[in-house]
XYZ file of C-alpha atoms in Angstrom:
722
model
C 19.869 31.253 6.957
C 21.102 29.035 4.130
C 18.302 28.705 1.552
C 20.753 28.708 -1.357
C 19.893 25.079 -2.175
C 16.419 26.230 -3.243
C 15.418 27.750 -6.563
C 13.614 31.110 -6.579
C 10.079 29.685 -6.527
C 10.937 27.189 -3.801
C 12.577 29.921 -1.694
C 9.579 32.245 -2.064
C 7.204 29.452 -1.002
C 9.347 28.680 2.057
C 9.490 32.327 3.175
C 5.716 32.925 2.869
C 4.639 32.274 6.470
C 2.074 34.847 7.563
C -0.872 33.601 5.495
C -2.333 30.406 4.008
C -0.049 29.032 1.290
C -0.942 26.813 -1.678
C 1.936 25.175 -3.550
C 1.288 23.418 -6.850
C 4.276 21.099 -7.074
C 4.637 19.283 -10.388
C 6.092 15.776 -10.527
C 9.715 15.700 -9.336
C 9.771 19.437 -8.536
C 11.124 19.080 -4.994
C 7.988 19.430 -2.893
C 9.455 17.408 -0.013
C 12.474 19.697 -0.010
C 10.186 22.747 0.199
C 8.194 21.273 3.093
C 11.301 20.324 5.086
C 12.963 23.683 4.512
C 9.732 25.416 5.525
C 9.687 23.535 8.844
C 13.372 24.417 9.286
C 12.671 28.081 8.441
C 9.712 28.335 10.850
C 11.795 26.992 13.741
C 15.037 28.852 13.011
C 13.227 32.170 12.619
C 11.455 31.567 15.912
C 8.031 31.888 14.291
C 6.776 28.775 16.073
C 8.224 26.161 18.430
C 8.897 22.650 17.046
C 6.020 21.147 19.039
C 3.624 23.757 17.594
C 4.060 22.418 14.051
C 1.824 19.721 12.573
C 3.088 18.173 9.331
C 0.868 15.578 7.663
C 1.887 13.100 4.955
C 0.174 10.122 3.324
C 2.701 7.362 4.057
C 4.848 6.442 7.020
C 7.829 6.298 4.681
C 7.277 9.919 3.628
C 6.822 10.996 7.259
C 10.038 9.283 8.327
C 11.956 10.784 5.374
C 10.684 14.252 6.308
C 11.744 13.766 9.953
C 15.225 12.722 8.890
C 15.646 15.682 6.541
C 14.462 18.173 9.158
C 16.793 16.572 11.731
C 19.763 17.059 9.386
C 18.850 20.709 8.785
C 18.274 21.455 12.467
C 21.139 19.225 13.626
C 18.734 17.995 16.271
C 16.541 14.979 17.119
C 12.978 15.556 15.897
C 11.372 12.247 16.904
C 8.943 14.119 19.143
C 7.800 16.484 16.410
C 4.262 16.080 15.114
C 5.156 14.682 11.697
C 3.053 11.720 10.582
C 0.263 10.386 8.410
C -3.343 11.489 8.771
C -4.135 8.128 10.344
C -1.244 8.190 12.832
C -1.974 11.786 13.909
C -5.667 10.975 14.320
C -4.837 7.802 16.243
C -2.761 9.934 18.617
C -5.703 12.320 19.113
C -8.080 9.435 19.754
C -5.850 7.774 22.360
C -6.409 10.938 24.392
C -9.988 11.809 23.479
C -11.936 8.725 22.344
C -13.510 8.318 25.804
C -15.891 11.088 24.718
C -17.365 8.618 22.201
C -17.752 5.796 24.705
C -14.570 3.877 23.773
C -11.565 3.185 25.987
C -8.105 4.372 24.940
C -6.785 0.828 24.385
C -9.039 0.441 21.314
C -8.025 -1.951 18.529
C -7.547 -0.811 14.932
C -9.187 -3.254 12.528
C -7.529 -3.723 9.169
C -9.251 -4.870 5.997
C -9.080 -8.559 6.961
C -10.538 -7.903 10.412
C -13.321 -5.803 8.907
C -14.324 -8.564 6.492
C -14.234 -11.157 9.304
C -16.580 -8.993 11.377
C -18.900 -8.419 8.406
C -19.100 -12.189 7.800
C -20.139 -12.731 11.447
C -22.794 -10.009 11.193
C -24.136 -11.427 7.920
C -24.468 -14.850 9.538
C -26.273 -13.338 12.544
C -28.866 -11.516 10.432
C -29.169 -14.390 7.923
C -27.728 -12.611 4.887
C -26.314 -15.083 2.378
C -22.848 -14.541 0.914
C -24.467 -15.288 -2.436
C -26.719 -12.231 -2.198
C -23.908 -9.811 -1.376
C -20.162 -10.363 -1.043
C -18.531 -9.332 2.269
C -15.706 -7.550 0.414
C -18.233 -5.447 -1.510
C -20.063 -4.621 1.726
C -16.773 -3.539 3.296
C -15.949 -1.286 0.338
C -19.437 0.246 0.412
C -19.181 0.949 4.139
C -15.789 2.566 3.583
C -17.284 4.743 0.833
C -20.117 5.864 3.118
C -17.674 6.717 5.884
C -15.299 8.600 3.544
C -18.249 10.805 2.600
C -19.323 11.156 6.269
C -22.616 9.369 5.586
C -23.998 7.522 8.631
C -26.391 4.515 8.319
C -29.489 6.668 8.963
C -28.598 9.122 6.183
C -27.570 6.289 3.849
C -30.918 4.547 4.303
C -32.773 7.671 3.080
C -31.139 7.350 -0.338
C -31.299 3.540 -0.593
C -32.991 2.562 -3.856
C -32.617 -1.210 -4.025
C -33.119 -4.142 -1.677
C -29.374 -4.831 -1.847
C -28.626 -1.245 -0.776
C -30.939 -1.646 2.224
C -29.290 -4.943 3.189
C -25.848 -3.319 3.013
C -26.960 -0.412 5.185
C -28.455 -2.814 7.763
C -25.068 -4.539 7.877
C -23.388 -1.106 8.106
C -25.473 -0.232 11.187
C -24.739 -3.572 12.879
C -21.072 -3.275 11.890
C -20.704 0.073 13.680
C -22.424 -1.325 16.772
C -20.143 -4.369 16.751
C -17.035 -2.216 16.447
C -18.071 -0.327 19.557
C -18.811 -3.563 21.418
C -15.318 -4.758 20.492
C -13.764 -1.423 21.489
C -12.396 -1.250 17.953
C -12.198 1.271 15.124
C -11.474 0.930 11.410
C -9.283 3.187 9.273
C -12.173 5.420 8.281
C -13.127 5.874 11.936
C -9.599 7.075 12.688
C -10.341 10.097 10.485
C -14.023 10.566 11.252
C -14.024 10.244 15.035
C -11.763 13.270 15.692
C -14.176 15.316 13.573
C -17.105 14.076 15.620
C -15.290 14.946 18.846
C -14.272 18.405 17.573
C -17.825 19.160 16.411
C -19.352 18.189 19.757
C -16.636 19.456 22.098
C -15.407 22.939 21.172
C -13.055 22.941 24.170
C -11.151 19.949 22.771
C -10.971 21.492 19.293
C -9.637 24.707 20.836
C -6.946 22.712 22.669
C -5.544 21.273 19.423
C -5.891 24.599 17.585
C -3.724 26.193 20.269
C -1.298 23.254 20.246
C -0.671 23.276 16.480
C -0.114 26.847 15.347
C 1.277 25.958 11.925
C -0.080 23.136 9.749
C 1.585 21.652 6.667
C -0.098 19.051 4.450
C 1.646 17.000 1.778
C -0.164 15.405 -1.216
C -3.173 17.635 -0.620
C -4.763 16.506 -3.895
C -5.356 13.079 -2.300
C -7.349 14.318 0.694
C -10.924 13.150 1.149
C -13.831 14.991 2.733
C -12.932 14.053 6.318
C -9.250 14.991 5.894
C -10.188 18.308 4.311
C -12.564 19.189 7.154
C -10.024 18.099 9.735
C -7.214 20.385 8.533
C -9.677 23.207 7.915
C -10.963 23.021 11.496
C -7.477 22.812 12.993
C -6.264 25.780 10.927
C -9.314 27.944 11.581
C -7.839 29.845 14.536
C -4.379 30.860 13.253
C -4.955 30.505 9.463
C -1.342 29.340 9.204
C -1.645 26.456 6.805
C 0.545 25.371 3.908
C -0.677 22.686 1.509
C 1.426 21.094 -1.201
C 0.152 18.946 -4.008
C -0.285 18.322 -7.705
C -3.756 18.137 -9.179
C -2.272 16.161 -12.090
C -1.412 13.365 -9.639
C -4.834 13.020 -8.040
C -5.463 9.276 -8.547
C -7.506 8.118 -5.557
C -11.005 9.312 -6.422
C -12.197 5.686 -6.220
C -11.453 5.656 -2.497
C -12.936 9.056 -1.709
C -10.169 11.556 -2.568
C -11.594 14.807 -3.922
C -9.516 16.800 -6.438
C -11.724 19.833 -5.672
C -9.975 20.172 -2.286
C -6.814 21.477 -3.944
C -8.530 23.199 -6.875
C -10.854 25.109 -4.505
C -8.281 25.876 -1.782
C -8.284 29.560 -2.739
C -12.059 29.663 -2.142
C -11.677 28.139 1.321
C -8.747 30.421 2.169
C -9.235 33.563 0.003
C -6.228 35.332 1.539
C -3.859 32.560 0.453
C -0.742 33.020 -1.678
C -0.189 30.517 -4.492
C 3.135 29.215 -5.821
C 3.875 26.857 -8.700
C 7.018 24.694 -8.771
C 7.904 23.917 -12.382
C 11.548 22.799 -12.311
C 11.659 19.016 -12.523
C 14.654 17.292 -10.898
C 13.675 13.671 -11.607
C 12.934 12.924 -15.242
C 14.441 13.791 -18.602
C 12.711 16.379 -20.751
C 11.497 13.752 -23.240
C 9.609 11.913 -20.495
C 8.315 15.103 -18.948
C 7.038 16.652 -22.169
C 5.378 13.379 -23.177
C 3.604 13.131 -19.808
C 2.426 16.747 -19.976
C 1.162 16.354 -23.529
C -1.189 13.635 -22.257
C -2.437 15.224 -19.036
C -3.185 18.517 -20.798
C -6.139 16.747 -22.392
C -7.847 16.986 -18.980
C -10.039 20.008 -18.236
C -10.123 19.914 -14.384
C -6.569 21.048 -13.712
C -4.258 24.003 -13.226
C -1.914 24.469 -16.154
C 1.801 24.033 -15.488
C 4.834 24.135 -17.729
C 7.342 21.733 -16.211
C 10.903 21.814 -17.465
C 13.548 19.209 -16.707
C 16.975 20.185 -15.388
C 18.338 16.801 -16.549
C 18.510 17.440 -20.281
C 16.568 15.910 -23.170
C 17.312 12.201 -22.641
C 16.297 9.204 -24.758
C 13.102 8.805 -26.721
C 10.319 6.763 -25.137
C 10.324 3.184 -26.425
C 7.010 1.786 -27.720
C 6.725 -1.980 -28.200
C 3.757 -3.690 -29.836
C 3.419 -7.371 -28.909
C 1.013 -10.119 -29.826
C -0.167 -11.146 -26.355
C 0.704 -10.968 -22.663
C 3.330 -13.722 -22.979
C 5.172 -11.950 -25.765
C 4.820 -8.687 -23.841
C 6.564 -10.301 -20.861
C 9.343 -11.614 -23.117
C 9.739 -8.128 -24.614
C 10.217 -6.668 -21.126
C 12.935 -9.250 -20.400
C 14.642 -8.563 -23.732
C 14.713 -4.786 -23.212
C 15.836 -5.219 -19.604
C 18.748 -7.454 -20.656
C 19.869 -4.914 -23.245
C 19.710 -2.088 -20.673
C 21.865 -4.100 -18.254
C 24.404 -5.033 -20.906
C 24.687 -1.648 -22.610
C 24.274 0.700 -19.645
C 25.627 -1.478 -16.811
C 22.381 -1.248 -14.827
C 21.406 -3.376 -11.832
C 18.043 -5.068 -11.214
C 16.847 -2.431 -8.753
C 17.102 0.163 -11.525
C 13.938 -1.295 -13.067
C 10.265 -1.152 -12.271
C 7.482 -2.929 -14.156
C 4.105 -1.234 -13.756
C 0.637 -2.462 -14.656
C -2.941 -1.231 -14.245
C -4.335 -4.316 -12.495
C -2.753 -6.946 -10.242
C -3.893 -9.783 -12.511
C -1.405 -8.654 -15.175
C 1.553 -9.719 -13.043
C 1.086 -13.453 -13.725
C 2.577 -13.582 -17.239
C 5.350 -11.193 -16.189
C 6.224 -13.316 -13.158
C 6.333 -16.471 -15.276
C 8.807 -14.882 -17.680
C 10.984 -13.488 -14.884
C 11.139 -16.879 -13.166
C 12.039 -18.654 -16.415
C 14.869 -16.219 -16.948
C 16.107 -16.408 -13.344
C 15.682 -12.662 -12.859
C 14.970 -11.653 -9.237
C 11.840 -9.604 -8.700
C 9.537 -8.487 -5.925
C 5.836 -7.780 -6.067
C 4.808 -4.702 -4.088
C 1.272 -5.198 -2.876
C 1.408 -8.994 -2.457
C 0.912 -10.666 0.909
C 2.680 -8.333 3.258
C 4.628 -9.638 6.230
C 2.125 -8.366 8.781
C -0.767 -9.956 6.865
C 0.660 -13.501 6.882
C -1.418 -15.949 8.888
C 1.177 -16.848 11.501
C 2.074 -13.184 12.031
C -1.575 -12.182 12.384
C -2.011 -15.003 14.911
C 0.743 -13.557 17.108
C -0.690 -10.073 16.660
C -4.126 -11.498 17.528
C -2.817 -12.655 20.925
C -1.161 -9.306 21.572
C -4.269 -7.385 20.556
C -6.478 -9.479 22.815
C -4.332 -9.036 25.909
C -4.341 -5.258 25.258
C -8.081 -5.152 24.549
C -10.025 -8.139 25.942
C -13.182 -6.821 24.272
C -11.704 -7.514 20.811
C -13.863 -10.482 19.778
C -12.375 -10.692 16.258
C -8.938 -11.389 17.722
C -10.468 -13.732 20.307
C -12.222 -15.787 17.635
C -9.022 -15.907 15.608
C -6.751 -17.354 18.276
C -9.010 -19.171 20.748
C -8.184 -22.495 19.084
C -4.664 -21.770 17.880
C -2.530 -23.652 18.558
C -5.307 -26.303 18.625
C -6.759 -26.727 22.091
C -10.054 -28.488 21.266
C -12.288 -25.408 21.134
C -14.413 -25.694 17.973
C -16.596 -23.115 16.220
C -19.779 -24.541 17.773
C -18.309 -24.031 21.233
C -17.427 -20.417 20.399
C -20.979 -19.870 19.097
C -22.395 -21.231 22.393
C -20.186 -18.783 24.271
C -21.358 -15.910 22.080
C -25.037 -16.762 22.647
C -24.402 -16.915 26.405
C -22.643 -13.522 26.348
C -25.682 -11.946 24.644
C -28.066 -13.673 27.077
C -26.105 -12.510 30.145
C -25.186 -9.118 28.634
C -21.516 -9.893 29.263
C -18.337 -9.580 27.251
C -17.575 -12.709 25.222
C -14.246 -13.017 27.042
C -15.908 -12.974 30.467
C -18.171 -15.982 29.830
C -15.159 -18.205 29.054
C -14.180 -18.543 32.709
C -17.428 -20.357 33.570
C -18.458 -22.841 30.834
C -20.937 -24.690 33.077
C -24.070 -22.619 32.145
C -23.347 -23.416 28.483
C -23.103 -27.155 29.316
C -19.552 -27.219 28.005
C -17.735 -29.814 30.046
C -14.703 -32.052 29.961
C -11.675 -31.130 27.860
C -13.438 -28.268 26.063
C -14.544 -26.682 29.309
C -11.065 -27.013 30.793
C -9.579 -25.469 27.634
C -11.899 -22.465 27.864
C -10.970 -21.863 31.504
C -7.248 -22.273 30.766
C -7.455 -19.879 27.800
C -9.249 -17.276 29.926
C -6.607 -17.557 32.676
C -3.778 -17.242 30.131
C -5.146 -14.061 28.546
C -6.064 -12.555 31.931
C -2.557 -13.285 33.201
C -0.846 -11.460 30.345
C -3.372 -8.629 30.440
C -2.282 -8.026 34.046
C 1.397 -8.263 33.042
C 1.071 -5.391 30.544
C 2.196 -2.830 33.097
C 4.942 -5.036 34.579
C 6.857 -6.282 31.525
C 8.182 -4.352 28.555
C 6.822 -5.197 25.115
C 9.689 -7.522 24.123
C 9.638 -9.516 27.361
C 5.879 -9.884 27.331
C 5.640 -10.958 23.666
C 8.394 -13.575 23.958
C 6.963 -14.993 27.187
C 3.467 -15.167 25.671
C 4.585 -16.879 22.442
C 6.614 -19.359 24.471
C 3.798 -20.203 26.885
C 1.160 -20.476 24.161
C 3.437 -22.842 22.213
C 3.258 -21.213 18.772
C 6.931 -21.798 17.959
C 6.713 -25.387 19.217
C 3.635 -25.955 17.013
C 5.402 -24.900 13.804
C 8.661 -26.586 14.797
C 7.121 -30.043 15.000
C 5.284 -29.809 11.645
C 8.570 -30.411 9.804
C 7.674 -29.081 6.344
C 9.023 -26.166 4.332
C 5.885 -24.015 4.634
C 5.766 -24.352 8.401
C 9.504 -23.781 8.645
C 8.881 -20.440 6.951
C 6.074 -19.743 9.394
C 8.372 -20.576 12.308
C 10.903 -18.073 10.953
C 8.180 -15.461 10.514
C 7.094 -15.840 14.149
C 10.704 -15.281 15.212
C 10.815 -12.277 12.894
C 7.739 -10.681 14.466
C 9.449 -11.039 17.855
C 12.571 -9.451 16.367
C 10.471 -6.592 15.026
C 9.172 -5.921 18.558
C 12.779 -5.896 19.801
C 13.727 -3.381 17.115
C 10.681 -1.278 17.958
C 11.741 -1.196 21.613
C 15.263 -0.190 20.608
C 13.759 2.814 18.824
C 11.179 3.603 21.500
C 12.295 2.181 24.876
C 9.301 3.580 26.758
C 6.713 2.301 24.297
C 4.107 -0.363 25.036
C 2.638 -3.318 23.180
C -0.306 -1.058 22.294
C 2.104 1.430 20.672
C 3.682 -1.373 18.635
C 0.295 -2.656 17.475
C -0.712 0.843 16.414
C 2.444 1.293 14.351
C 1.921 -2.067 12.638
C -1.730 -1.255 11.923
C -0.718 1.899 10.085
C 1.972 0.331 7.879
C 1.484 0.308 4.084
C 3.044 -1.677 1.214
C 5.280 1.225 0.278
C 6.641 1.427 3.806
C 8.140 -2.033 3.242
C 9.737 -1.153 -0.085
C 13.521 -1.370 0.211
C 15.780 0.232 -2.389
C 18.883 -1.492 -1.043
C 17.872 -4.951 -2.248
C 18.761 -5.884 -5.811
C 15.590 -6.993 -7.563
C 13.205 -5.736 -10.230
C 10.167 -4.103 -8.642
C 6.701 -5.030 -9.945
C 3.588 -3.166 -8.862
C 0.398 -1.458 -9.926
C 0.663 2.160 -11.018
C -1.264 3.177 -7.899
C 1.371 1.523 -5.691
C 4.176 3.374 -7.514
C 2.984 6.815 -6.400
C 5.837 8.683 -4.718
C 8.565 6.337 -6.018
C 11.116 6.742 -8.800
C 13.278 4.424 -10.912
C 15.878 4.903 -13.660
C 13.882 2.670 -16.029
C 10.123 2.066 -16.064
C 8.224 -0.520 -18.123
C 4.544 0.384 -18.406
C 2.617 -2.672 -19.615
C -0.926 -3.464 -20.721
C -1.489 -0.220 -22.608
C -4.676 -1.105 -24.453
C -7.977 0.720 -24.476
C -10.233 -1.097 -22.037
C -7.337 -2.039 -19.772
C -5.550 1.291 -19.405
C -7.756 3.280 -19.432
C -10.215 0.802 -17.940
C -13.337 0.147 -19.973
C -15.471 1.767 -17.230
C -13.774 5.088 -18.057
C -14.602 5.113 -21.760
C -17.956 6.853 -21.251
C -17.289 8.633 -17.946
C -15.413 11.957 -18.150
C -14.362 12.097 -14.478
C -13.091 8.514 -14.470
C -11.275 9.050 -17.778
C -9.529 12.132 -16.399
C -8.406 10.177 -13.345
C -7.117 7.354 -15.586
C -5.188 9.971 -17.584
C -3.683 11.360 -14.370
C -2.729 7.803 -13.447
C -0.895 7.449 -16.772
C 0.874 10.737 -16.037
C 1.973 9.376 -12.650
C 3.281 6.208 -14.317
C 5.430 8.114 -16.840
C 6.845 10.474 -14.245
C 8.103 7.616 -12.047
C 10.950 7.266 -14.561
C 14.206 9.153 -14.303
C 15.889 8.131 -17.563
C 13.967 5.702 -19.756
C 10.382 4.584 -20.322
C 9.099 1.608 -22.306
C 5.413 1.527 -23.254
C 4.054 -1.927 -24.144
C 0.725 -3.119 -25.471
C -0.660 -6.381 -26.855
C -2.985 -6.821 -29.799
C -4.526 -10.042 -28.419
C -4.445 -10.175 -24.637
C -6.110 -13.078 -22.885
C -8.678 -11.648 -20.482
C -10.862 -13.553 -18.038
C -9.689 -16.932 -19.308
C -10.356 -16.364 -23.005
C -8.674 -14.656 -25.920
C -9.566 -11.027 -26.470
C -9.279 -10.135 -30.131
C -8.485 -6.839 -31.721
C -6.794 -5.008 -28.883
C -5.754 -1.470 -29.823
C -3.115 0.763 -28.325
C -4.275 2.973 -25.464
C -5.502 6.415 -26.430
C -2.948 7.744 -23.938
C -0.105 6.432 -26.106
C -1.718 8.113 -29.104
C -1.910 11.410 -27.186
C 1.899 11.524 -27.008
C 3.396 13.397 -30.004
C 5.331 11.014 -32.262
C 8.555 13.014 -31.954
C 8.852 11.875 -28.302
C 8.661 8.147 -29.146
C 10.397 5.448 -31.130
C 8.874 2.118 -32.122
C 10.919 -0.887 -31.052
C 10.291 -4.107 -32.946
C 10.201 -7.377 -31.014
C 9.375 -10.936 -31.948
C 9.559 -13.774 -29.458
C 10.395 -17.380 -30.165
C 6.720 -18.350 -30.315
C 4.469 -19.451 -33.153
C 0.694 -19.127 -33.076
C -1.895 -21.042 -35.026
C -5.688 -20.751 -35.082
C -7.253 -24.184 -34.554
C -10.713 -25.631 -34.015
C -11.415 -27.713 -30.921
C -13.528 -30.886 -30.963
C -16.541 -28.789 -29.958
C -16.037 -26.476 -32.920
C -14.742 -23.558 -30.851
C -11.923 -21.455 -32.277
C -8.768 -21.411 -30.201
C -5.242 -20.132 -30.602
C -2.497 -22.729 -30.181
C 0.774 -21.223 -29.006
C 4.060 -23.030 -29.361
C 7.572 -21.875 -28.617
C 9.717 -22.094 -31.698
C 12.332 -24.865 -31.513
C 15.783 -23.534 -32.049
C 19.165 -25.237 -31.781
C 21.012 -25.068 -28.532
C 24.500 -25.953 -27.536
C 24.684 -29.238 -25.722
C 26.533 -28.058 -22.675
C 28.579 -30.212 -20.348
C 29.858 -29.853 -16.796
C 32.932 -27.648 -16.696
C 31.976 -25.498 -19.721
C 32.679 -21.793 -19.386
C 29.633 -19.748 -20.408
C 28.455 -16.158 -20.628
C 25.042 -14.827 -19.575
C 23.664 -11.461 -20.710
C 23.034 -10.298 -17.139
C 25.130 -12.437 -14.800
C 28.299 -12.370 -16.869
C 30.801 -15.235 -17.061
C 30.391 -18.486 -15.175
C 31.073 -22.198 -15.084
C 28.570 -25.047 -15.509
C 28.606 -27.173 -12.342
C 25.618 -29.438 -13.036
C 23.169 -30.255 -15.842
C 20.280 -32.447 -16.886
C 18.507 -33.110 -20.188
C 19.630 -31.999 -23.620
C 18.781 -29.508 -26.381
C 16.056 -27.010 -25.519
C 15.057 -29.009 -22.422
C 18.506 -28.835 -20.926
C 18.802 -27.403 -17.415
C 22.108 -26.187 -16.045
C 23.503 -25.093 -12.702
C 25.981 -22.244 -13.168
C 28.424 -20.707 -10.710
C 29.156 -17.136 -11.802
C 32.292 -15.139 -11.031
C 30.800 -13.040 -8.233
C 29.775 -16.145 -6.275
C 26.196 -16.114 -7.555
C 24.749 -19.564 -8.274
C 21.788 -19.973 -10.639
C 19.701 -22.853 -12.011
C 18.767 -21.970 -15.596
C 16.649 -23.406 -18.411
C 18.834 -23.278 -21.536
C 16.094 -22.266 -23.976
C 15.371 -19.127 -21.953
C 18.769 -18.293 -20.536
C 20.555 -17.438 -23.811
C 23.843 -18.887 -22.557
C 26.857 -18.715 -24.829
C 29.894 -20.956 -24.623
C 33.168 -19.151 -24.123
C 35.697 -20.645 -26.500
């Protein structure tokens, strides 16, 4: 068997198969390669059959990449292998076993938006004001309870404040409502299999026999439920291999427990431990700088990573005045990288600690006509018009899903107002019927005329397509439904740009169902909805498109870029102020900084501002992050930058002190149509249109490669070609 592509440590880890295996895989050390070769090795050696392997990852993208790599090694189709995320594997278990908890197998999976909608309904029912507790906070608290396997009864025992008690009351009602709607949330996907396994040993035994070898990626990010799940499944054969890096444990805030990987040897005392220390991603300068920071943590296993890519360039450190100058500094450095090293836009990533930091960066990128994409913005499947289509599909699959019903009962508008829906809900409680079932007979609710007719028509429509589920494939059914409901017609007749986009998005969701059916011809609408429910931001990240990627450091986990800009490096922002007096939080913030640095393959720029505007006011006296100071000076070089802005401290009429910022006026060429010009990034081009003069001049330029850009002269740095 050809394992020559592996280094000695990787090879040894792959060949260890008769005991529990723990692999500490430092950043960029080839952990995915080890996992895929291990699956290949297990099958080729005949140790287990392909269907007896369970491989668990944290993103769909990682799962798909692993499948593809294994397929190449085996020269075989592995689509039926059990390789997926925790949530997708658990969803598969629940489709078969959830009846034991009183749910039907066509259950809906509620995302964050659905959860908040349900919580708002519950709060209204029990007369809890949104002013006393925010629905988003309630949702996060419920998720925390569930990640720690704390039920409402147990939570109430430790409730100290009135607000805690209110939240737990909502939590109890929320769980009841989920069951009434035949729906689960993401935490339930993990917790319910545990509940079933604990109460039905026969079912647990079935899956223990089915999966004789278990592999878990990113083990440092597992929470309590995930830990217990893999431990239970591995209990019979003790054939488990976990891979992770304690230095990249960054999800403690959502329940991940670093102790799971640090204590693995206690849970499986017979295990063999391997450490992968050859880094194949970053230069040695980046790697050594990152390690020098993370070594200040105490809860970790020491590693000595060494790059195979040579020393590389020093890390650039740029001090700026404020967030606007910081954004300009990013643009300036990016332009130099493109000009000097012939890079493309997708070579760059701009990272920040909080989403709010993107605003100034976006402004600067737009001014300079540089294409960018925010990872973590409004995702396609979260757009209103897309969720409306999904709402229809979810309701015809699961007519008990009242959140979807409420969403689409009056879209497109059919004269059914909120008061009418409330009447229907009250009647359903009174008659002990499903909300959907009371729609077919509005008479007892004294709903007559057009509204009554609309309710009956809506009920018939949904019932019709519910009965067609077994007769039409997913594509046929979705297109027929959208056509009959009139969603496309609704957006078509609005005749504005926003609704044109929504029209296109509805067509795109139909296309996505077509593509899904091409991949899985035997799949159903329910299968499609499940796949969509489990998608993440990173799954939609596309390296083939040419744009600068902007995202939070958390979103960057698992990705890599030739050049990384890490912005907002001030104490109080990164690390967050909440971490300054909390050791555990500070260590997680330090690990997050380590993750940020190790996303880079070739070059890192660290930027901080001395006066960043925070929460609508000026914050004075910002100091560089302690993490920057923890990097030895010999790994860094200071890069000076000064933007074309002047700042002056002035007093307002009320006596308040304010900083007045003004862009410095410089002289610009007065361009004319037909002028040949050169742009730092886009190269040579010809001016085809213009307006204004001096620094306010705007030009339309056609560049040599066919690219057309509208540019503001004062930002574009155009030069005439003589």
